[in-house]
Structure formats: structure tokens, C-alpha cells
Amino acid sequence: MGSITIFHASDLHFGAEDQSALDWFAGQVAMACPDAVFITGDITMRARHSEFAAAAEWLHALGRPLRIEIGNHDMPYFNPIERFTNPYRRYHSMAALAARSNSMAGAELPGIAMASLLTTAPAQWRLNWSKGVVRRKALASTVANLSNQPSAPIVLVTAHHPLVETGTHGTALTKGGSHALETLTKAGVTAILSGHVHDPFDLVHDNDHGTIRMIGAGTLSERLRSTPPSFNKLTINHGQLTVQPQFMR
């Protein structure tokens, strides 16, 4: 297996996007031709049809295999009926359009097992619905997905919210996150890729089941916190994963 490069970005927030940052990222993709581009949620600002349409066009134009997750901003904001009856419809339509000719297909990335973990919910038993939550059904689905894949030296899980706090200015406050982190460690996951907090991080978490990495991408939107627009360059070589944050100058 040769070296594999993944560009990991997050929190595009179309509707509050930074066009210069999007252009910069697209230029980096065009120059480097990574094996895949991962986007870990918050594709839009308010889940408007126009925001999803613009995002789909931009993602499709990248011309690389895509892996896209849903974020808390990607569920209908102004249409409560749709939010509770079909909250992911707009997101799935966008993802299908974006990936119509550059989807992750077949064996995907050699030597890498991958699965998604849903950390969003249309409603929660707390006032702030933007924070993360891992339902038991979602976690069981992720673990089952991984168990059905061939053994691989690198196992990646993509989600929107960090499962536990990472010391960044933004918080995730993910309910069920600690349990999920331990369960995924036990399942042999190498790293969990996420976003949401708008600042990059790369942390090693130890628990009773072993060691797991938590890797977060920053934002390509105007909603900056403590760092400039950025993405993560992931390189996998001989079973080793390295992460290099890339900041727009």
C-alpha cells in the first residue's frame, strides 16, 4: 500500500462562507490531488435550499472522492415540520448531487476502514440543540459497519461533534460521547475525525480499552474563533497516520 493523502475540512457554513478560504482550499486540492476529501459537517448555515445547492456545486467541482457528514446546522432551521419529520432530506439530496461523479466507491481507500457516526439530532432534552449527542442506535450502527469490513491497519470514524471536550474555545458537550469513545477504542478505531469547534486539534485519548486519536478540522467560513481558516492534511504511510494543519495566510 502506497502513501494516501486525505484533506479533512469542516464547517463550510454556506450562507456564511468565506469565499477566499473556499477558493484557497479548492486551489490546494487542485494542486495536491488528494486521494479523498472529507468534510465533517455544517455544510450550510441554516440548511436553506440555496445554501445546499451552492455547497453541492462547490463540492462537486473539487473533482475528488468525497466523504461528507451532517452537522447540526444542516437540518431545517425555518421549517419545524420538516425538521421533525424528515430532518436529513436536504442534506442527503445535497450529498448525492455533490458526489454524482466523484463518490467514494468500490474498495474506497486501500488499507483503511471507515465508518460514519451520527452526532446530531433534530431535538434533544436540553435547550441547546446544537451540541452533540450519540444515540445507542447510531453507535451500534457504526460498530456494525466496521465489523463488516475487512481488517485494516487504519480505522477512521467521521463525525461532526468531538466526542469529548478538546480544550478549544468552542464546546461540543456531546451526550454519550465518553461511552462512544470507549466503545470505538474497543472496536479498534485509530482516530475520530470531527469539526464543530472551528479550531483544529489532534489529541490522543487513553481509556481502559486502549488509545484513540481525536482529530478536528477548523473552518472555511467567516465564523472564526481563535485560528484562521484551515484544513487538515492527513497522510497515511506504512500504517502510520500523520496530521498537518494547513492555515490560510
mmCIF file of C-alpha atoms in Angstrom:
data_model
loop_
_atom_site.group_PDB
_atom_site.id
_atom_site.type_symbol
_atom_site.label_atom_id
_atom_site.label_comp_id
_atom_site.label_asym_id
_atom_site.label_seq_id
_atom_site.Cartn_x
_atom_site.Cartn_y
_atom_site.Cartn_z
ATOM 1 C CA MET A 1 0.000 0.000 0.000
ATOM 2 C CA GLY A 2 1.414 3.358 -1.028
ATOM 3 C CA SER A 3 1.004 6.667 0.734
ATOM 4 C CA ILE A 4 -2.557 8.012 0.963
ATOM 5 C CA THR A 5 -3.438 11.675 1.411
ATOM 6 C CA ILE A 6 -6.756 12.935 2.747
ATOM 7 C CA PHE A 7 -7.777 16.575 3.012
ATOM 8 C CA HIS A 8 -10.050 16.962 6.038
ATOM 9 C CA ALA A 9 -12.121 20.147 6.214
ATOM 10 C CA SER A 10 -15.204 21.090 8.179
ATOM 11 C CA ASP A 11 -17.779 23.767 8.896
ATOM 12 C CA LEU A 12 -18.068 25.319 5.443
ATOM 13 C CA HIS A 13 -21.231 27.137 6.516
ATOM 14 C CA PHE A 14 -22.502 28.086 3.076
ATOM 15 C CA GLY A 15 -24.579 31.163 3.770
ATOM 16 C CA ALA A 16 -21.757 32.470 5.972
ATOM 17 C CA GLU A 17 -18.896 31.059 3.897
ATOM 18 C CA ASP A 18 -15.542 32.722 3.413
ATOM 19 C CA GLN A 19 -15.206 32.707 -0.362
ATOM 20 C CA SER A 20 -11.473 33.422 -0.227
ATOM 21 C CA ALA A 21 -10.996 30.436 2.086
ATOM 22 C CA LEU A 22 -13.072 28.195 -0.175
ATOM 23 C CA ASP A 23 -11.042 29.312 -3.195
ATOM 24 C CA TRP A 24 -7.809 28.669 -1.299
ATOM 25 C CA PHE A 25 -8.914 25.168 -0.299
ATOM 26 C CA ALA A 26 -10.068 24.344 -3.830
ATOM 27 C CA GLY A 27 -6.700 25.517 -5.136
ATOM 28 C CA GLN A 28 -4.879 23.284 -2.660
ATOM 29 C CA VAL A 29 -6.996 20.325 -3.764
ATOM 30 C CA ALA A 30 -6.279 21.062 -7.428
ATOM 31 C CA MET A 31 -2.525 21.195 -6.804
ATOM 32 C CA ALA A 32 -2.199 18.186 -4.495
ATOM 33 C CA CYS A 33 -4.932 15.892 -5.891
ATOM 34 C CA PRO A 34 -5.533 14.146 -2.549
ATOM 35 C CA ASP A 35 -6.925 10.643 -2.618
ATOM 36 C CA ALA A 36 -10.060 11.872 -0.865
ATOM 37 C CA VAL A 37 -11.668 14.924 0.707
ATOM 38 C CA PHE A 38 -13.529 14.535 3.995
ATOM 39 C CA ILE A 39 -15.976 17.208 5.177
ATOM 40 C CA THR A 40 -17.169 16.678 8.753
ATOM 41 C CA GLY A 41 -20.418 18.597 8.842
ATOM 42 C CA ASP A 42 -22.035 22.010 8.992
ATOM 43 C CA ILE A 43 -22.043 22.313 5.239
ATOM 44 C CA THR A 44 -24.585 25.136 5.493
ATOM 45 C CA MET A 45 -25.547 27.909 7.865
ATOM 46 C CA ARG A 46 -29.339 27.497 8.006
ATOM 47 C CA ALA A 47 -29.945 24.453 5.777
ATOM 48 C CA ARG A 48 -31.589 26.593 3.107
ATOM 49 C CA HIS A 49 -32.100 25.006 -0.311
ATOM 50 C CA SER A 50 -29.930 27.731 -1.868
ATOM 51 C CA GLU A 51 -27.100 27.035 0.589
ATOM 52 C CA PHE A 52 -27.168 23.309 -0.121
ATOM 53 C CA ALA A 53 -27.233 23.981 -3.874
ATOM 54 C CA ALA A 54 -24.165 26.219 -3.661
ATOM 55 C CA ALA A 55 -22.385 23.670 -1.458
ATOM 56 C CA ALA A 56 -23.170 20.799 -3.831
ATOM 57 C CA GLU A 57 -21.799 22.730 -6.792
ATOM 58 C CA TRP A 58 -18.598 23.648 -4.945
ATOM 59 C CA LEU A 59 -18.008 20.149 -3.578
ATOM 60 C CA HIS A 60 -18.656 18.535 -6.948
ATOM 61 C CA ALA A 61 -16.195 20.913 -8.611
ATOM 62 C CA LEU A 62 -13.409 19.661 -6.329
ATOM 63 C CA GLY A 63 -13.344 16.561 -8.504
ATOM 64 C CA ARG A 64 -12.096 14.241 -5.775
ATOM 65 C CA PRO A 65 -13.689 11.307 -3.912
ATOM 66 C CA LEU A 66 -15.815 12.751 -1.123
ATOM 67 C CA ARG A 67 -16.895 11.694 2.325
ATOM 68 C CA ILE A 68 -19.411 14.110 3.824
ATOM 69 C CA GLU A 69 -21.012 14.171 7.277
ATOM 70 C CA ILE A 70 -24.047 16.052 8.526
ATOM 71 C CA GLY A 71 -23.732 18.800 11.136
ATOM 72 C CA ASN A 72 -26.209 20.469 13.439
ATOM 73 C CA HIS A 73 -26.576 23.403 11.016
ATOM 74 C CA ASP A 74 -27.593 21.049 8.195
ATOM 75 C CA MET A 75 -31.126 20.352 9.460
ATOM 76 C CA PRO A 76 -34.028 22.656 8.531
ATOM 77 C CA TYR A 77 -33.991 25.773 10.691
ATOM 78 C CA PHE A 78 -37.072 27.636 9.463
ATOM 79 C CA ASN A 79 -39.287 24.609 8.741
ATOM 80 C CA PRO A 80 -40.039 22.796 12.030
ATOM 81 C CA ILE A 81 -42.364 20.284 10.383
ATOM 82 C CA GLU A 82 -39.628 19.073 8.043
ATOM 83 C CA ARG A 83 -37.075 19.202 10.862
ATOM 84 C CA PHE A 84 -39.068 16.660 12.865
ATOM 85 C CA THR A 85 -40.458 14.520 10.041
ATOM 86 C CA ASN A 86 -37.532 14.346 7.596
ATOM 87 C CA PRO A 87 -34.568 16.257 9.058
ATOM 88 C CA TYR A 88 -31.856 14.840 6.782
ATOM 89 C CA ARG A 89 -33.644 15.017 3.413
ATOM 90 C CA ARG A 90 -31.985 18.230 2.214
ATOM 91 C CA TYR A 91 -28.571 17.030 3.359
ATOM 92 C CA HIS A 92 -28.873 13.673 1.587
ATOM 93 C CA SER A 93 -30.024 15.370 -1.622
ATOM 94 C CA MET A 94 -27.014 17.702 -1.494
ATOM 95 C CA ALA A 95 -24.576 14.867 -0.781
ATOM 96 C CA ALA A 96 -25.932 12.860 -3.718
ATOM 97 C CA LEU A 97 -25.520 15.828 -6.064
ATOM 98 C CA ALA A 98 -22.019 16.613 -4.814
ATOM 99 C CA ALA A 99 -20.847 13.040 -5.256
ATOM 100 C CA ARG A 100 -22.592 12.243 -8.548
ATOM 101 C CA SER A 101 -19.277 11.616 -10.324
ATOM 102 C CA ASN A 102 -16.683 11.608 -7.559
ATOM 103 C CA SER A 103 -18.095 9.422 -4.818
ATOM 104 C CA MET A 104 -16.190 7.039 -2.606
ATOM 105 C CA ALA A 105 -16.796 3.802 -4.493
ATOM 106 C CA GLY A 106 -15.662 0.218 -4.541
ATOM 107 C CA ALA A 107 -12.818 -0.516 -2.159
ATOM 108 C CA GLU A 108 -12.675 3.188 -1.229
ATOM 109 C CA LEU A 109 -9.183 3.759 0.214
ATOM 110 C CA PRO A 110 -6.908 0.692 0.357
ATOM 111 C CA GLY A 111 -5.805 -0.311 3.840
ATOM 112 C CA ILE A 112 -8.337 1.976 5.535
ATOM 113 C CA ALA A 113 -11.637 1.013 7.129
ATOM 114 C CA MET A 114 -14.114 3.876 7.520
ATOM 115 C CA ALA A 115 -17.490 4.490 9.096
ATOM 116 C CA SER A 116 -19.707 7.429 9.994
ATOM 117 C CA LEU A 117 -21.051 8.243 13.453
ATOM 118 C CA LEU A 118 -24.176 10.406 13.677
ATOM 119 C CA THR A 119 -23.790 13.001 16.445
ATOM 120 C CA THR A 120 -26.688 15.299 15.537
ATOM 121 C CA ALA A 121 -30.369 15.124 16.433
ATOM 122 C CA PRO A 122 -33.348 17.243 15.370
ATOM 123 C CA ALA A 123 -34.242 17.747 19.052
ATOM 124 C CA GLN A 124 -32.786 16.976 22.461
ATOM 125 C CA TRP A 125 -33.837 17.106 26.103
ATOM 126 C CA ARG A 126 -31.905 20.332 26.624
ATOM 127 C CA LEU A 127 -32.180 23.884 25.373
ATOM 128 C CA ASN A 128 -29.097 23.905 23.144
ATOM 129 C CA TRP A 129 -29.775 21.513 20.271
ATOM 130 C CA SER A 130 -26.516 22.453 18.541
ATOM 131 C CA LYS A 131 -24.478 20.261 20.868
ATOM 132 C CA GLY A 132 -23.578 16.659 20.167
ATOM 133 C CA VAL A 133 -25.428 13.503 21.108
ATOM 134 C CA VAL A 134 -24.591 9.868 20.356
ATOM 135 C CA ARG A 135 -27.642 7.635 20.419
ATOM 136 C CA ARG A 136 -27.144 3.958 21.179
ATOM 137 C CA LYS A 137 -28.596 3.001 17.797
ATOM 138 C CA ALA A 138 -26.172 5.296 15.980
ATOM 139 C CA LEU A 139 -23.185 3.905 17.860
ATOM 140 C CA ALA A 140 -24.277 0.316 17.266
ATOM 141 C CA SER A 141 -24.632 1.051 13.546
ATOM 142 C CA THR A 142 -21.088 2.451 13.391
ATOM 143 C CA VAL A 143 -19.596 -0.531 15.182
ATOM 144 C CA ALA A 144 -21.553 -2.968 12.983
ATOM 145 C CA ASN A 145 -20.380 -1.149 9.854
ATOM 146 C CA LEU A 146 -16.761 -1.500 10.932
ATOM 147 C CA SER A 147 -17.144 -5.159 11.887
ATOM 148 C CA ASN A 148 -18.432 -5.921 8.385
ATOM 149 C CA GLN A 149 -15.305 -4.509 6.738
ATOM 150 C CA PRO A 150 -12.023 -6.341 6.185
ATOM 151 C CA SER A 151 -9.351 -5.845 8.816
ATOM 152 C CA ALA A 152 -7.257 -2.756 8.110
ATOM 153 C CA PRO A 153 -4.233 -1.118 9.776
ATOM 154 C CA ILE A 154 -6.028 2.253 9.883
ATOM 155 C CA VAL A 155 -9.624 2.609 11.049
ATOM 156 C CA LEU A 156 -11.255 6.030 10.780
ATOM 157 C CA VAL A 157 -14.616 7.235 12.063
ATOM 158 C CA THR A 158 -16.030 10.532 10.799
ATOM 159 C CA ALA A 159 -18.489 12.589 12.839
ATOM 160 C CA HIS A 160 -19.414 16.219 13.302
ATOM 161 C CA HIS A 161 -19.012 16.762 17.043
ATOM 162 C CA PRO A 162 -15.929 15.883 19.094
ATOM 163 C CA LEU A 163 -16.958 13.119 21.460
ATOM 164 C CA VAL A 164 -15.313 14.758 24.474
ATOM 165 C CA GLU A 165 -14.034 18.263 25.068
ATOM 166 C CA THR A 166 -10.744 19.105 23.389
ATOM 167 C CA GLY A 167 -9.654 22.329 25.097
ATOM 168 C CA THR A 168 -10.812 24.563 22.251
ATOM 169 C CA HIS A 169 -12.758 27.799 22.625
ATOM 170 C CA GLY A 170 -15.867 26.135 21.208
ATOM 171 C CA THR A 171 -17.520 23.246 23.021
ATOM 172 C CA ALA A 172 -19.307 20.101 21.907
ATOM 173 C CA LEU A 173 -20.809 18.857 25.200
ATOM 174 C CA THR A 174 -21.622 15.588 23.461
ATOM 175 C CA LYS A 175 -24.064 13.438 25.400
ATOM 176 C CA GLY A 176 -22.967 9.814 25.332
ATOM 177 C CA GLY A 177 -19.615 10.864 23.930
ATOM 178 C CA SER A 178 -17.399 9.322 26.600
ATOM 179 C CA HIS A 179 -19.115 5.960 26.269
ATOM 180 C CA ALA A 180 -18.885 6.174 22.478
ATOM 181 C CA LEU A 181 -15.187 6.986 22.679
ATOM 182 C CA GLU A 182 -14.510 3.915 24.813
ATOM 183 C CA THR A 183 -16.660 1.711 22.585
ATOM 184 C CA LEU A 184 -14.861 2.863 19.437
ATOM 185 C CA THR A 185 -11.485 2.349 21.097
ATOM 186 C CA LYS A 186 -12.510 -1.208 21.930
ATOM 187 C CA ALA A 187 -13.582 -1.650 18.297
ATOM 188 C CA GLY A 188 -10.038 -0.811 17.169
ATOM 189 C CA VAL A 189 -10.656 2.664 15.775
ATOM 190 C CA THR A 190 -7.448 4.591 15.078
ATOM 191 C CA ALA A 191 -8.928 8.096 15.016
ATOM 192 C CA ILE A 192 -12.182 10.010 15.070
ATOM 193 C CA LEU A 193 -12.324 12.939 12.644
ATOM 194 C CA SER A 194 -14.680 15.774 13.528
ATOM 195 C CA GLY A 195 -15.282 19.517 13.351
ATOM 196 C CA HIS A 196 -17.865 21.790 15.042
ATOM 197 C CA VAL A 197 -15.487 23.790 17.270
ATOM 198 C CA HIS A 198 -13.940 25.733 14.323
ATOM 199 C CA ASP A 199 -10.349 25.245 15.525
ATOM 200 C CA PRO A 200 -8.062 22.320 14.622
ATOM 201 C CA PHE A 201 -6.848 19.819 17.201
ATOM 202 C CA ASP A 202 -5.037 16.480 17.326
ATOM 203 C CA LEU A 203 -5.227 14.729 20.670
ATOM 204 C CA VAL A 204 -4.511 11.258 21.998
ATOM 205 C CA HIS A 205 -7.094 9.870 24.407
ATOM 206 C CA ASP A 206 -6.312 6.940 26.688
ATOM 207 C CA ASN A 207 -9.023 4.834 28.297
ATOM 208 C CA ASP A 208 -9.490 1.351 29.702
ATOM 209 C CA HIS A 209 -9.682 -0.136 26.198
ATOM 210 C CA GLY A 210 -6.534 1.439 24.771
ATOM 211 C CA THR A 211 -5.617 4.597 22.872
ATOM 212 C CA ILE A 212 -7.536 6.565 20.262
ATOM 213 C CA ARG A 213 -6.874 9.854 18.473
ATOM 214 C CA MET A 214 -9.321 12.711 18.177
ATOM 215 C CA ILE A 215 -8.624 14.899 15.145
ATOM 216 C CA GLY A 216 -10.598 18.058 14.467
ATOM 217 C CA ALA A 217 -10.610 20.380 11.460
ATOM 218 C CA GLY A 218 -11.112 24.126 11.629
ATOM 219 C CA THR A 219 -13.498 26.146 9.477
ATOM 220 C CA LEU A 220 -13.572 27.611 5.978
ATOM 221 C CA SER A 221 -16.288 30.088 6.951
ATOM 222 C CA GLU A 222 -16.475 33.597 8.364
ATOM 223 C CA ARG A 223 -17.287 32.093 11.771
ATOM 224 C CA LEU A 224 -13.707 32.083 13.030
ATOM 225 C CA ARG A 225 -12.737 31.523 16.625
ATOM 226 C CA SER A 226 -9.056 31.501 17.627
ATOM 227 C CA THR A 227 -7.400 30.382 14.369
ATOM 228 C CA PRO A 228 -7.527 31.435 10.694
ATOM 229 C CA PRO A 229 -9.362 29.362 8.056
ATOM 230 C CA SER A 230 -7.752 25.938 7.863
ATOM 231 C CA PHE A 231 -7.993 22.273 6.977
ATOM 232 C CA ASN A 232 -6.051 19.167 7.961
ATOM 233 C CA LYS A 233 -3.762 17.252 5.647
ATOM 234 C CA LEU A 234 -3.788 13.592 6.694
ATOM 235 C CA THR A 235 -1.068 11.317 5.371
ATOM 236 C CA ILE A 236 -1.166 7.556 5.851
ATOM 237 C CA ASN A 237 2.050 5.724 5.073
ATOM 238 C CA HIS A 238 3.043 2.215 6.167
ATOM 239 C CA GLY A 239 0.197 2.114 8.655
ATOM 240 C CA GLN A 240 1.139 5.428 10.285
ATOM 241 C CA LEU A 241 -1.187 8.430 10.360
ATOM 242 C CA THR A 242 0.233 11.957 10.444
ATOM 243 C CA VAL A 243 -1.760 15.179 10.618
ATOM 244 C CA GLN A 244 -0.609 18.598 9.410
ATOM 245 C CA PRO A 245 -2.965 21.566 9.874
ATOM 246 C CA GLN A 246 -2.871 23.901 6.885
ATOM 247 C CA PHE A 247 -3.672 27.560 7.602
ATOM 248 C CA MET A 248 -4.637 30.194 5.064
ATOM 249 C CA ARG A 249 -2.087 33.013 5.098
#
